[in-house]
Amino acid sequence: MNTIPPIKRLGTKLIIYSIITALIPIVMLGAVSTDTINTEMTNQAQEKINDDLNTAESVVTLKLDKISAMNKYIVSNGDTVDLLKKGNTLELKNVALSYKDASDPDFVVFFDKDGNVIARSNSDVTGDKSYESLFKMVINSTGYTSIEVLDKEAIKYENVDEIVNIDIKGTEDSIDSTESVQDSAMALISIEPIYDEDGTLLGAAMAADILNKDYSIVDTVKDASKDATTIFLGGVRISTNVQDNGGRAIGTLVSEEVYKYVVLDGNTYYGRAFVVNEWYLTAYEPIYDSNGKIIGMLFVGTPESKFLALQADVRNQTFAVGLIGLFIALMVSYLINRGIISPLEQLKQGAERVSNGRYDQKVIVDSDDEFGELAKAFNKMATQINISDEKLKKHAEELKASYNELKELDNLKSELIAIVSHELRTPLTSIKGYVELVLDGTMGAINDSQKKCLQVADDNIVRLRRLIESMLDLSKIERGELEMYREKVNLKGIVCDVIEYLKPLATEKNIKLNREVEEITIEADKDRITQVLTNLIENAIKFSPANESIMISGVLEDEHVHLKVTDHGAGIPKKDMEKVFNRFYQVDSSTKRKKGGSGLGLAVCKSIVEAHKGSIWVESELGKGSTFHILLPISTESQ
C-alpha cells in the first residue's frame, strides 16, 4: 500500500487552505480598520480644534462687548457731556478712572472735537494727538470696537510699559520683524463719539484693554476647552496659557511656515506643532484690525498624545482580535482535518442544519473510522458556535447597558442646562420689572439720558431672556419634553401678528415687510409657529441692508403649507448652508463679527418644525440674499 506524503494529504491541504482563507479577511480587516481608525481620529481631532477656536473667538467677542457697553454708557451720560462742554478736565479724569475701575480696561482717554487728548486715566499729560488716526474713524459715526495695535509713541503717556514690554525670545534669523513688535501693544479698543444735543461733535471717549501679558482670555478659554490658547502680536506670543519652565511661554516666536501662511497670506492654518515640550494639533486664525490688516494670530491647540494613545489602543485591540481569529481558524481547520472522512452526505446535512442556526443538531455517527471522527469534530464545532453565539448575545446586552449609562449622563447634562437657565430666568424677570418701573416713571421722573440708558439695559435684558428661553427649549428638545399644544390656527393671522410685532424694528432700517399668504388653517402649536416665524423674519431684518424689502409668502401644496421668508441681504456661503441649523453655529464667527446672536435661534426653529413633522431648509446666493423654506402638514392626518 502506497503511503501518501504528508504534504499531499487532504488534511494537510485543508489546513493550508484554511490558513490562507483566514489570513485574507484578517489582513483586509486590519487594513480597513487601520484606515478607518486614522480617519475617525483625524475627524475627531479636527472637530475638537474647531470647537476650541469657536470658544476662543466667543471669549474675545464677549470681552469686546463688555468694554463697548460700558463706553456707550459713559458717552451717553449727561454729566459726561456737560463736563466735556465745560472743559472740566479734572472731573473728566475722575470719570476716566471710575470707568477704568468699573470695567477693567487698562486705560481710558477723552478727546476734544479736534482729537486732542484732554483727560487720561493713567496720567495727567494732555494736549497731544497720540490717537489721531483712531479718532478720525469715529467722526460722523456711531463709534466702533475692534482689535488694534498701539505703537510705542501712541501709548507713551499711559504708564503701561510694565505690561506692554515683552522680552522676545528669538534669533537674528527670526521671521518676525521684532522691532515693530517690541514695545507695541495689541489691545481691545472701544471708541465712541460724544455729541451735543443738537448733534454737534464735542469729542470722544476711548477705552483700551491691552492683551500683552493679559491672561484672562486664554485662561477663560482653557477653563472651557482644557486646551492651549495663545494670542500672537505679529509672530510673537503676547498672551498664552502654555507653561514653559514654570512660567508662561511669553515672547517666543511662531514658526516661519505658520507666520507666512497666516500673517502674510491671510489663511487659517491647521496642522501640528511642537509647543514647549510636546506635539499639539493646532489651528492659527488671523486677527484683523479695523482696517482689515492682519496684526496677529489666535492660536488653539490640543495635545496630540491623547489621540495617538487612543489610536494605538484601538489598533492593538484590532491586532489582538486578528490573532485570536487566526488561532480560531487554525483550531477549526484541525478539527475539520480529523473528521474529513466521515460520511460526506451526513456532513452536508449537518452543515445545512448549522447554517440555519440549529446549533443543537448533531451529525449521526455510524462508523468508527475517520469519517466518524470527522462527524464528531463537526458536532463539536457546532457546539462551540452555539456557545459563541450566546456570548455575543450577552456582550450585546452589556453594550446596551453601557449605552444607556452614557445616555443617562447626557440627560443629566441637559437637565443641568435646564435648571441653570430656569434659575437665571427668575432674577432676570425681576430685573426687567424694576427697569420698566423706572422707565415708565413709576419710581419718579428721569431725564432723557437716564431713560436712554435704561432702554439699552431693557433691550439687552430682552435679548438675554431670549437666549435663556432658547437654551430651555433646546434642553427640552434633547430630553424629549418639548410639548406641542396643537389647535386649528389661521396661518395668515399668525404672519400678520408677527409682522405687526416686528414693524418697529423694520422701520428703524426703512425695510418694508411684504406678505402674500393664503387663507390656510393648520393644526399646529400657535405659539411655537409664531416663535419660528418671529426668529426668521427678525433675522431677515437684522441681516438686510437699509431701504430694502422682505417677502413672507405662504401657499398650499398638496397636504402641506409652504412658507418662505426672502431677504436681499449678504447671503450665506455654500460651505455654511448645511450648518446654519446647528446649535451655536454662526456664519460669521470671526473675531471682528459686528452682529450679535447666540447661534441657537435656527436650531430651535428646526426642532420645532420637525416636531410638527415638517421640514426647514435654506437657499442662498452670496450678494443677493437668502430664502428660508418651511414645509408643514396642514393636519395631523396628513402627517
mmCIF file with all atom_site columns, C-alpha atoms in Angstrom, residues 241-397:
data_model
loop_
_atom_site.group_PDB
_atom_site.id
_atom_site.type_symbol
_atom_site.label_atom_id
_atom_site.label_alt_id
_atom_site.label_comp_id
_atom_site.label_asym_id
_atom_site.label_entity_id
_atom_site.label_seq_id
_atom_site.pdbx_PDB_ins_code
_atom_site.Cartn_x
_atom_site.Cartn_y
_atom_site.Cartn_z
_atom_site.occupancy
_atom_site.B_iso_or_equiv
_atom_site.pdbx_formal_charge
_atom_site.auth_seq_id
_atom_site.auth_comp_id
_atom_site.auth_asym_id
_atom_site.auth_atom_id
_atom_site.pdbx_PDB_model_num
ATOM 1   C CA . ASN A 1 241 ? -1.813  79.576 28.893 1.00 0.00 ? 241 ASN A CA 1
ATOM 2   C CA . VAL A 1 242 ? 1.077   77.373 27.715 1.00 0.00 ? 242 VAL A CA 1
ATOM 3   C CA . GLN A 1 243 ? 3.589   76.832 30.515 1.00 0.00 ? 243 GLN A CA 1
ATOM 4   C CA . ASP A 1 244 ? 7.361   76.956 29.933 1.00 0.00 ? 244 ASP A CA 1
ATOM 5   C CA . ASN A 1 245 ? 9.894   76.325 32.718 1.00 0.00 ? 245 ASN A CA 1
ATOM 6   C CA . GLY A 1 246 ? 7.377   77.146 35.417 1.00 0.00 ? 246 GLY A CA 1
ATOM 7   C CA . GLY A 1 247 ? 6.082   80.288 33.720 1.00 0.00 ? 247 GLY A CA 1
ATOM 8   C CA . ARG A 1 248 ? 4.152   81.233 30.608 1.00 0.00 ? 248 ARG A CA 1
ATOM 9   C CA . ALA A 1 249 ? 5.753   80.966 27.174 1.00 0.00 ? 249 ALA A CA 1
ATOM 10  C CA . ILE A 1 250 ? 5.580   84.721 26.519 1.00 0.00 ? 250 ILE A CA 1
ATOM 11  C CA . GLY A 1 251 ? 7.862   86.274 23.891 1.00 0.00 ? 251 GLY A CA 1
ATOM 12  C CA . THR A 1 252 ? 8.547   83.108 21.909 1.00 0.00 ? 252 THR A CA 1
ATOM 13  C CA . LEU A 1 253 ? 8.105   83.150 18.145 1.00 0.00 ? 253 LEU A CA 1
ATOM 14  C CA . VAL A 1 254 ? 5.885   81.132 15.852 1.00 0.00 ? 254 VAL A CA 1
ATOM 15  C CA . SER A 1 255 ? 7.403   79.036 13.068 1.00 0.00 ? 255 SER A CA 1
ATOM 16  C CA . GLU A 1 256 ? 8.260   80.615 9.717  1.00 0.00 ? 256 GLU A CA 1
ATOM 17  C CA . GLU A 1 257 ? 5.792   78.326 7.909  1.00 0.00 ? 257 GLU A CA 1
ATOM 18  C CA . VAL A 1 258 ? 2.841   79.352 10.076 1.00 0.00 ? 258 VAL A CA 1
ATOM 19  C CA . TYR A 1 259 ? 3.803   83.058 10.033 1.00 0.00 ? 259 TYR A CA 1
ATOM 20  C CA . LYS A 1 260 ? 3.872   83.221 6.239  1.00 0.00 ? 260 LYS A CA 1
ATOM 21  C CA . TYR A 1 261 ? 0.701   81.169 5.816  1.00 0.00 ? 261 TYR A CA 1
ATOM 22  C CA . VAL A 1 262 ? -1.407  83.118 8.336  1.00 0.00 ? 262 VAL A CA 1
ATOM 23  C CA . VAL A 1 263 ? 0.031   86.631 8.827  1.00 0.00 ? 263 VAL A CA 1
ATOM 24  C CA . LEU A 1 264 ? 1.406   87.213 5.335  1.00 0.00 ? 264 LEU A CA 1
ATOM 25  C CA . ASP A 1 265 ? -1.126  85.252 3.244  1.00 0.00 ? 265 ASP A CA 1
ATOM 26  C CA . GLY A 1 266 ? -4.221  85.647 5.448  1.00 0.00 ? 266 GLY A CA 1
ATOM 27  C CA . ASN A 1 267 ? -5.153  81.946 5.700  1.00 0.00 ? 267 ASN A CA 1
ATOM 28  C CA . THR A 1 268 ? -6.295  79.818 8.643  1.00 0.00 ? 268 THR A CA 1
ATOM 29  C CA . TYR A 1 269 ? -3.622  77.209 9.373  1.00 0.00 ? 269 TYR A CA 1
ATOM 30  C CA . TYR A 1 270 ? -4.445  73.688 10.559 1.00 0.00 ? 270 TYR A CA 1
ATOM 31  C CA . GLY A 1 271 ? -1.638  71.311 11.394 1.00 0.00 ? 271 GLY A CA 1
ATOM 32  C CA . ARG A 1 272 ? 0.589   70.057 14.170 1.00 0.00 ? 272 ARG A CA 1
ATOM 33  C CA . ALA A 1 273 ? 3.331   71.858 16.044 1.00 0.00 ? 273 ALA A CA 1
ATOM 34  C CA . PHE A 1 274 ? 5.830   71.157 18.817 1.00 0.00 ? 274 PHE A CA 1
ATOM 35  C CA . VAL A 1 275 ? 4.818   73.515 21.651 1.00 0.00 ? 275 VAL A CA 1
ATOM 36  C CA . VAL A 1 276 ? 7.290   73.738 24.559 1.00 0.00 ? 276 VAL A CA 1
ATOM 37  C CA . ASN A 1 277 ? 7.638   70.009 25.251 1.00 0.00 ? 277 ASN A CA 1
ATOM 38  C CA . GLU A 1 278 ? 5.053   68.059 23.230 1.00 0.00 ? 278 GLU A CA 1
ATOM 39  C CA . TRP A 1 279 ? 3.264   67.903 19.897 1.00 0.00 ? 279 TRP A CA 1
ATOM 40  C CA . TYR A 1 280 ? -0.085  69.649 19.506 1.00 0.00 ? 280 TYR A CA 1
ATOM 41  C CA . LEU A 1 281 ? -2.805  69.546 16.874 1.00 0.00 ? 281 LEU A CA 1
ATOM 42  C CA . THR A 1 282 ? -3.177  73.236 16.130 1.00 0.00 ? 282 THR A CA 1
ATOM 43  C CA . ALA A 1 283 ? -5.182  75.955 14.415 1.00 0.00 ? 283 ALA A CA 1
ATOM 44  C CA . TYR A 1 284 ? -3.993  79.504 13.777 1.00 0.00 ? 284 TYR A CA 1
ATOM 45  C CA . GLU A 1 285 ? -6.520  82.159 12.696 1.00 0.00 ? 285 GLU A CA 1
ATOM 46  C CA . PRO A 1 286 ? -5.646  85.706 11.552 1.00 0.00 ? 286 PRO A CA 1
ATOM 47  C CA . ILE A 1 287 ? -6.580  88.662 13.765 1.00 0.00 ? 287 ILE A CA 1
ATOM 48  C CA . TYR A 1 288 ? -7.592  91.772 11.833 1.00 0.00 ? 288 TYR A CA 1
ATOM 49  C CA . ASP A 1 289 ? -7.659  95.416 12.890 1.00 0.00 ? 289 ASP A CA 1
ATOM 50  C CA . SER A 1 290 ? -10.412 97.879 11.889 1.00 0.00 ? 290 SER A CA 1
ATOM 51  C CA . ASN A 1 291 ? -8.704  98.483 8.511  1.00 0.00 ? 291 ASN A CA 1
ATOM 52  C CA . GLY A 1 292 ? -8.705  94.802 7.617  1.00 0.00 ? 292 GLY A CA 1
ATOM 53  C CA . LYS A 1 293 ? -4.961  94.483 8.187  1.00 0.00 ? 293 LYS A CA 1
ATOM 54  C CA . ILE A 1 294 ? -3.665  91.269 9.757  1.00 0.00 ? 294 ILE A CA 1
ATOM 55  C CA . ILE A 1 295 ? -1.988  92.217 13.045 1.00 0.00 ? 295 ILE A CA 1
ATOM 56  C CA . GLY A 1 296 ? -1.594  88.846 14.692 1.00 0.00 ? 296 GLY A CA 1
ATOM 57  C CA . MET A 1 297 ? -2.983  85.366 15.221 1.00 0.00 ? 297 MET A CA 1
ATOM 58  C CA . LEU A 1 298 ? -5.332  83.479 17.522 1.00 0.00 ? 298 LEU A CA 1
ATOM 59  C CA . PHE A 1 299 ? -3.969  80.004 18.292 1.00 0.00 ? 299 PHE A CA 1
ATOM 60  C CA . VAL A 1 300 ? -5.653  76.954 19.825 1.00 0.00 ? 300 VAL A CA 1
ATOM 61  C CA . GLY A 1 301 ? -4.108  73.545 20.259 1.00 0.00 ? 301 GLY A CA 1
ATOM 62  C CA . THR A 1 302 ? -4.877  70.200 21.804 1.00 0.00 ? 302 THR A CA 1
ATOM 63  C CA . PRO A 1 303 ? -2.210  67.636 22.741 1.00 0.00 ? 303 PRO A CA 1
ATOM 64  C CA . GLU A 1 304 ? -1.761  65.035 20.014 1.00 0.00 ? 304 GLU A CA 1
ATOM 65  C CA . SER A 1 305 ? -0.740  62.383 22.543 1.00 0.00 ? 305 SER A CA 1
ATOM 66  C CA . LYS A 1 306 ? -4.266  61.605 23.732 1.00 0.00 ? 306 LYS A CA 1
ATOM 67  C CA . PHE A 1 307 ? -5.454  60.944 20.179 1.00 0.00 ? 307 PHE A CA 1
ATOM 68  C CA . LEU A 1 308 ? -2.380  58.848 19.391 1.00 0.00 ? 308 LEU A CA 1
ATOM 69  C CA . ALA A 1 309 ? -2.851  56.832 22.577 1.00 0.00 ? 309 ALA A CA 1
ATOM 70  C CA . LEU A 1 310 ? -6.477  56.136 21.706 1.00 0.00 ? 310 LEU A CA 1
ATOM 71  C CA . GLN A 1 311 ? -5.486  55.275 18.156 1.00 0.00 ? 311 GLN A CA 1
ATOM 72  C CA . ALA A 1 312 ? -2.779  52.870 19.341 1.00 0.00 ? 312 ALA A CA 1
ATOM 73  C CA . ASP A 1 313 ? -5.156  51.252 21.823 1.00 0.00 ? 313 ASP A CA 1
ATOM 74  C CA . VAL A 1 314 ? -7.770  50.577 19.158 1.00 0.00 ? 314 VAL A CA 1
ATOM 75  C CA . ARG A 1 315 ? -5.100  49.338 16.745 1.00 0.00 ? 315 ARG A CA 1
ATOM 76  C CA . ASN A 1 316 ? -3.732  46.937 19.352 1.00 0.00 ? 316 ASN A CA 1
ATOM 77  C CA . GLN A 1 317 ? -7.195  45.621 20.059 1.00 0.00 ? 317 GLN A CA 1
ATOM 78  C CA . THR A 1 318 ? -7.753  45.080 16.336 1.00 0.00 ? 318 THR A CA 1
ATOM 79  C CA . PHE A 1 319 ? -4.441  43.226 16.079 1.00 0.00 ? 319 PHE A CA 1
ATOM 80  C CA . ALA A 1 320 ? -5.334  41.068 19.097 1.00 0.00 ? 320 ALA A CA 1
ATOM 81  C CA . VAL A 1 321 ? -8.707  40.213 17.587 1.00 0.00 ? 321 VAL A CA 1
ATOM 82  C CA . GLY A 1 322 ? -6.939  39.282 14.355 1.00 0.00 ? 322 GLY A CA 1
ATOM 83  C CA . LEU A 1 323 ? -4.591  36.930 16.181 1.00 0.00 ? 323 LEU A CA 1
ATOM 84  C CA . ILE A 1 324 ? -7.480  35.344 18.056 1.00 0.00 ? 324 ILE A CA 1
ATOM 85  C CA . GLY A 1 325 ? -9.341  34.959 14.795 1.00 0.00 ? 325 GLY A CA 1
ATOM 86  C CA . LEU A 1 326 ? -6.328  33.312 13.219 1.00 0.00 ? 326 LEU A CA 1
ATOM 87  C CA . PHE A 1 327 ? -5.948  30.995 16.194 1.00 0.00 ? 327 PHE A CA 1
ATOM 88  C CA . ILE A 1 328 ? -9.617  30.011 16.000 1.00 0.00 ? 328 ILE A CA 1
ATOM 89  C CA . ALA A 1 329 ? -9.212  29.396 12.270 1.00 0.00 ? 329 ALA A CA 1
ATOM 90  C CA . LEU A 1 330 ? -6.311  27.075 12.942 1.00 0.00 ? 330 LEU A CA 1
ATOM 91  C CA . MET A 1 331 ? -8.310  25.162 15.553 1.00 0.00 ? 331 MET A CA 1
ATOM 92  C CA . VAL A 1 332 ? -11.304 24.798 13.272 1.00 0.00 ? 332 VAL A CA 1
ATOM 93  C CA . SER A 1 333 ? -9.121  23.595 10.399 1.00 0.00 ? 333 SER A CA 1
ATOM 94  C CA . TYR A 1 334 ? -7.562  20.997 12.684 1.00 0.00 ? 334 TYR A CA 1
ATOM 95  C CA . LEU A 1 335 ? -10.986 19.728 13.753 1.00 0.00 ? 335 LEU A CA 1
ATOM 96  C CA . ILE A 1 336 ? -12.121 19.587 10.138 1.00 0.00 ? 336 ILE A CA 1
ATOM 97  C CA . ASN A 1 337 ? -8.995  17.637 9.245  1.00 0.00 ? 337 ASN A CA 1
ATOM 98  C CA . ARG A 1 338 ? -9.797  14.991 11.900 1.00 0.00 ? 338 ARG A CA 1
ATOM 99  C CA . GLY A 1 339 ? -13.345 14.484 10.712 1.00 0.00 ? 339 GLY A CA 1
ATOM 100 C CA . ILE A 1 340 ? -12.993 14.891 6.941  1.00 0.00 ? 340 ILE A CA 1
ATOM 101 C CA . ILE A 1 341 ? -13.543 11.209 6.183  1.00 0.00 ? 341 ILE A CA 1
ATOM 102 C CA . SER A 1 342 ? -16.956 10.935 7.887  1.00 0.00 ? 342 SER A CA 1
ATOM 103 C CA . PRO A 1 343 ? -19.866 10.268 5.506  1.00 0.00 ? 343 PRO A CA 1
ATOM 104 C CA . LEU A 1 344 ? -19.957 13.393 3.282  1.00 0.00 ? 344 LEU A CA 1
ATOM 105 C CA . GLU A 1 345 ? -23.713 13.369 2.898  1.00 0.00 ? 345 GLU A CA 1
ATOM 106 C CA . GLN A 1 346 ? -24.279 13.303 6.639  1.00 0.00 ? 346 GLN A CA 1
ATOM 107 C CA . LEU A 1 347 ? -21.737 16.094 6.977  1.00 0.00 ? 347 LEU A CA 1
ATOM 108 C CA . LYS A 1 348 ? -23.542 18.092 4.289  1.00 0.00 ? 348 LYS A CA 1
ATOM 109 C CA . GLN A 1 349 ? -26.888 17.661 6.056  1.00 0.00 ? 349 GLN A CA 1
ATOM 110 C CA . GLY A 1 350 ? -25.327 18.600 9.361  1.00 0.00 ? 350 GLY A CA 1
ATOM 111 C CA . ALA A 1 351 ? -23.727 21.680 7.750  1.00 0.00 ? 351 ALA A CA 1
ATOM 112 C CA . GLU A 1 352 ? -27.110 22.752 6.369  1.00 0.00 ? 352 GLU A CA 1
ATOM 113 C CA . ARG A 1 353 ? -28.712 22.440 9.795  1.00 0.00 ? 353 ARG A CA 1
ATOM 114 C CA . VAL A 1 354 ? -25.955 24.507 11.383 1.00 0.00 ? 354 VAL A CA 1
ATOM 115 C CA . SER A 1 355 ? -26.184 27.158 8.609  1.00 0.00 ? 355 SER A CA 1
ATOM 116 C CA . ASN A 1 356 ? -29.868 27.528 9.511  1.00 0.00 ? 356 ASN A CA 1
ATOM 117 C CA . GLY A 1 357 ? -28.959 28.295 13.103 1.00 0.00 ? 357 GLY A CA 1
ATOM 118 C CA . ARG A 1 358 ? -29.829 24.876 14.529 1.00 0.00 ? 358 ARG A CA 1
ATOM 119 C CA . TYR A 1 359 ? -26.632 24.520 16.512 1.00 0.00 ? 359 TYR A CA 1
ATOM 120 C CA . ASP A 1 360 ? -28.028 21.834 18.792 1.00 0.00 ? 360 ASP A CA 1
ATOM 121 C CA . GLN A 1 361 ? -28.483 19.325 15.916 1.00 0.00 ? 361 GLN A CA 1
ATOM 122 C CA . LYS A 1 362 ? -25.798 16.652 15.730 1.00 0.00 ? 362 LYS A CA 1
ATOM 123 C CA . VAL A 1 363 ? -24.380 14.669 12.814 1.00 0.00 ? 363 VAL A CA 1
ATOM 124 C CA . ILE A 1 364 ? -25.223 10.957 13.156 1.00 0.00 ? 364 ILE A CA 1
ATOM 125 C CA . VAL A 1 365 ? -22.085 8.877  13.567 1.00 0.00 ? 365 VAL A CA 1
ATOM 126 C CA . ASP A 1 366 ? -22.447 5.330  12.116 1.00 0.00 ? 366 ASP A CA 1
ATOM 127 C CA . SER A 1 367 ? -18.837 4.230  11.866 1.00 0.00 ? 367 SER A CA 1
ATOM 128 C CA . ASP A 1 368 ? -15.670 4.145  13.903 1.00 0.00 ? 368 ASP A CA 1
ATOM 129 C CA . ASP A 1 369 ? -13.408 5.102  11.015 1.00 0.00 ? 369 ASP A CA 1
ATOM 130 C CA . GLU A 1 370 ? -12.050 8.508  10.023 1.00 0.00 ? 370 GLU A CA 1
ATOM 131 C CA . PHE A 1 371 ? -15.461 9.630  8.666  1.00 0.00 ? 371 PHE A CA 1
ATOM 132 C CA . GLY A 1 372 ? -16.905 9.077  12.100 1.00 0.00 ? 372 GLY A CA 1
ATOM 133 C CA . GLU A 1 373 ? -14.142 11.183 13.611 1.00 0.00 ? 373 GLU A CA 1
ATOM 134 C CA . LEU A 1 374 ? -14.924 13.953 11.162 1.00 0.00 ? 374 LEU A CA 1
ATOM 135 C CA . ALA A 1 375 ? -18.598 13.887 12.179 1.00 0.00 ? 375 ALA A CA 1
ATOM 136 C CA . LYS A 1 376 ? -17.661 14.163 15.866 1.00 0.00 ? 376 LYS A CA 1
ATOM 137 C CA . ALA A 1 377 ? -15.429 17.134 15.089 1.00 0.00 ? 377 ALA A CA 1
ATOM 138 C CA . PHE A 1 378 ? -18.253 18.778 13.181 1.00 0.00 ? 378 PHE A CA 1
ATOM 139 C CA . ASN A 1 379 ? -20.611 18.313 16.140 1.00 0.00 ? 379 ASN A CA 1
ATOM 140 C CA . LYS A 1 380 ? -18.034 19.858 18.444 1.00 0.00 ? 380 LYS A CA 1
ATOM 141 C CA . MET A 1 381 ? -17.682 22.833 16.117 1.00 0.00 ? 381 MET A CA 1
ATOM 142 C CA . ALA A 1 382 ? -21.457 23.371 16.160 1.00 0.00 ? 382 ALA A CA 1
ATOM 143 C CA . THR A 1 383 ? -21.390 23.377 19.966 1.00 0.00 ? 383 THR A CA 1
ATOM 144 C CA . GLN A 1 384 ? -18.622 25.994 20.023 1.00 0.00 ? 384 GLN A CA 1
ATOM 145 C CA . ILE A 1 385 ? -20.570 28.187 17.607 1.00 0.00 ? 385 ILE A CA 1
ATOM 146 C CA . ASN A 1 386 ? -23.603 27.927 19.867 1.00 0.00 ? 386 ASN A CA 1
ATOM 147 C CA . ILE A 1 387 ? -21.535 28.986 22.885 1.00 0.00 ? 387 ILE A CA 1
ATOM 148 C CA . SER A 1 388 ? -20.028 31.885 20.928 1.00 0.00 ? 388 SER A CA 1
ATOM 149 C CA . ASP A 1 389 ? -23.485 32.980 19.838 1.00 0.00 ? 389 ASP A CA 1
ATOM 150 C CA . GLU A 1 390 ? -24.650 33.087 23.442 1.00 0.00 ? 390 GLU A CA 1
ATOM 151 C CA . LYS A 1 391 ? -21.557 35.033 24.417 1.00 0.00 ? 391 LYS A CA 1
ATOM 152 C CA . LEU A 1 392 ? -22.204 37.521 21.633 1.00 0.00 ? 392 LEU A CA 1
ATOM 153 C CA . LYS A 1 393 ? -25.784 37.990 22.813 1.00 0.00 ? 393 LYS A CA 1
ATOM 154 C CA . LYS A 1 394 ? -24.554 38.593 26.350 1.00 0.00 ? 394 LYS A CA 1
ATOM 155 C CA . HIS A 1 395 ? -21.951 41.058 25.078 1.00 0.00 ? 395 HIS A CA 1
ATOM 156 C CA . ALA A 1 396 ? -24.658 42.876 23.124 1.00 0.00 ? 396 ALA A CA 1
ATOM 157 C CA . GLU A 1 397 ? -26.678 43.258 26.304 1.00 0.00 ? 397 GLU A CA 1
#
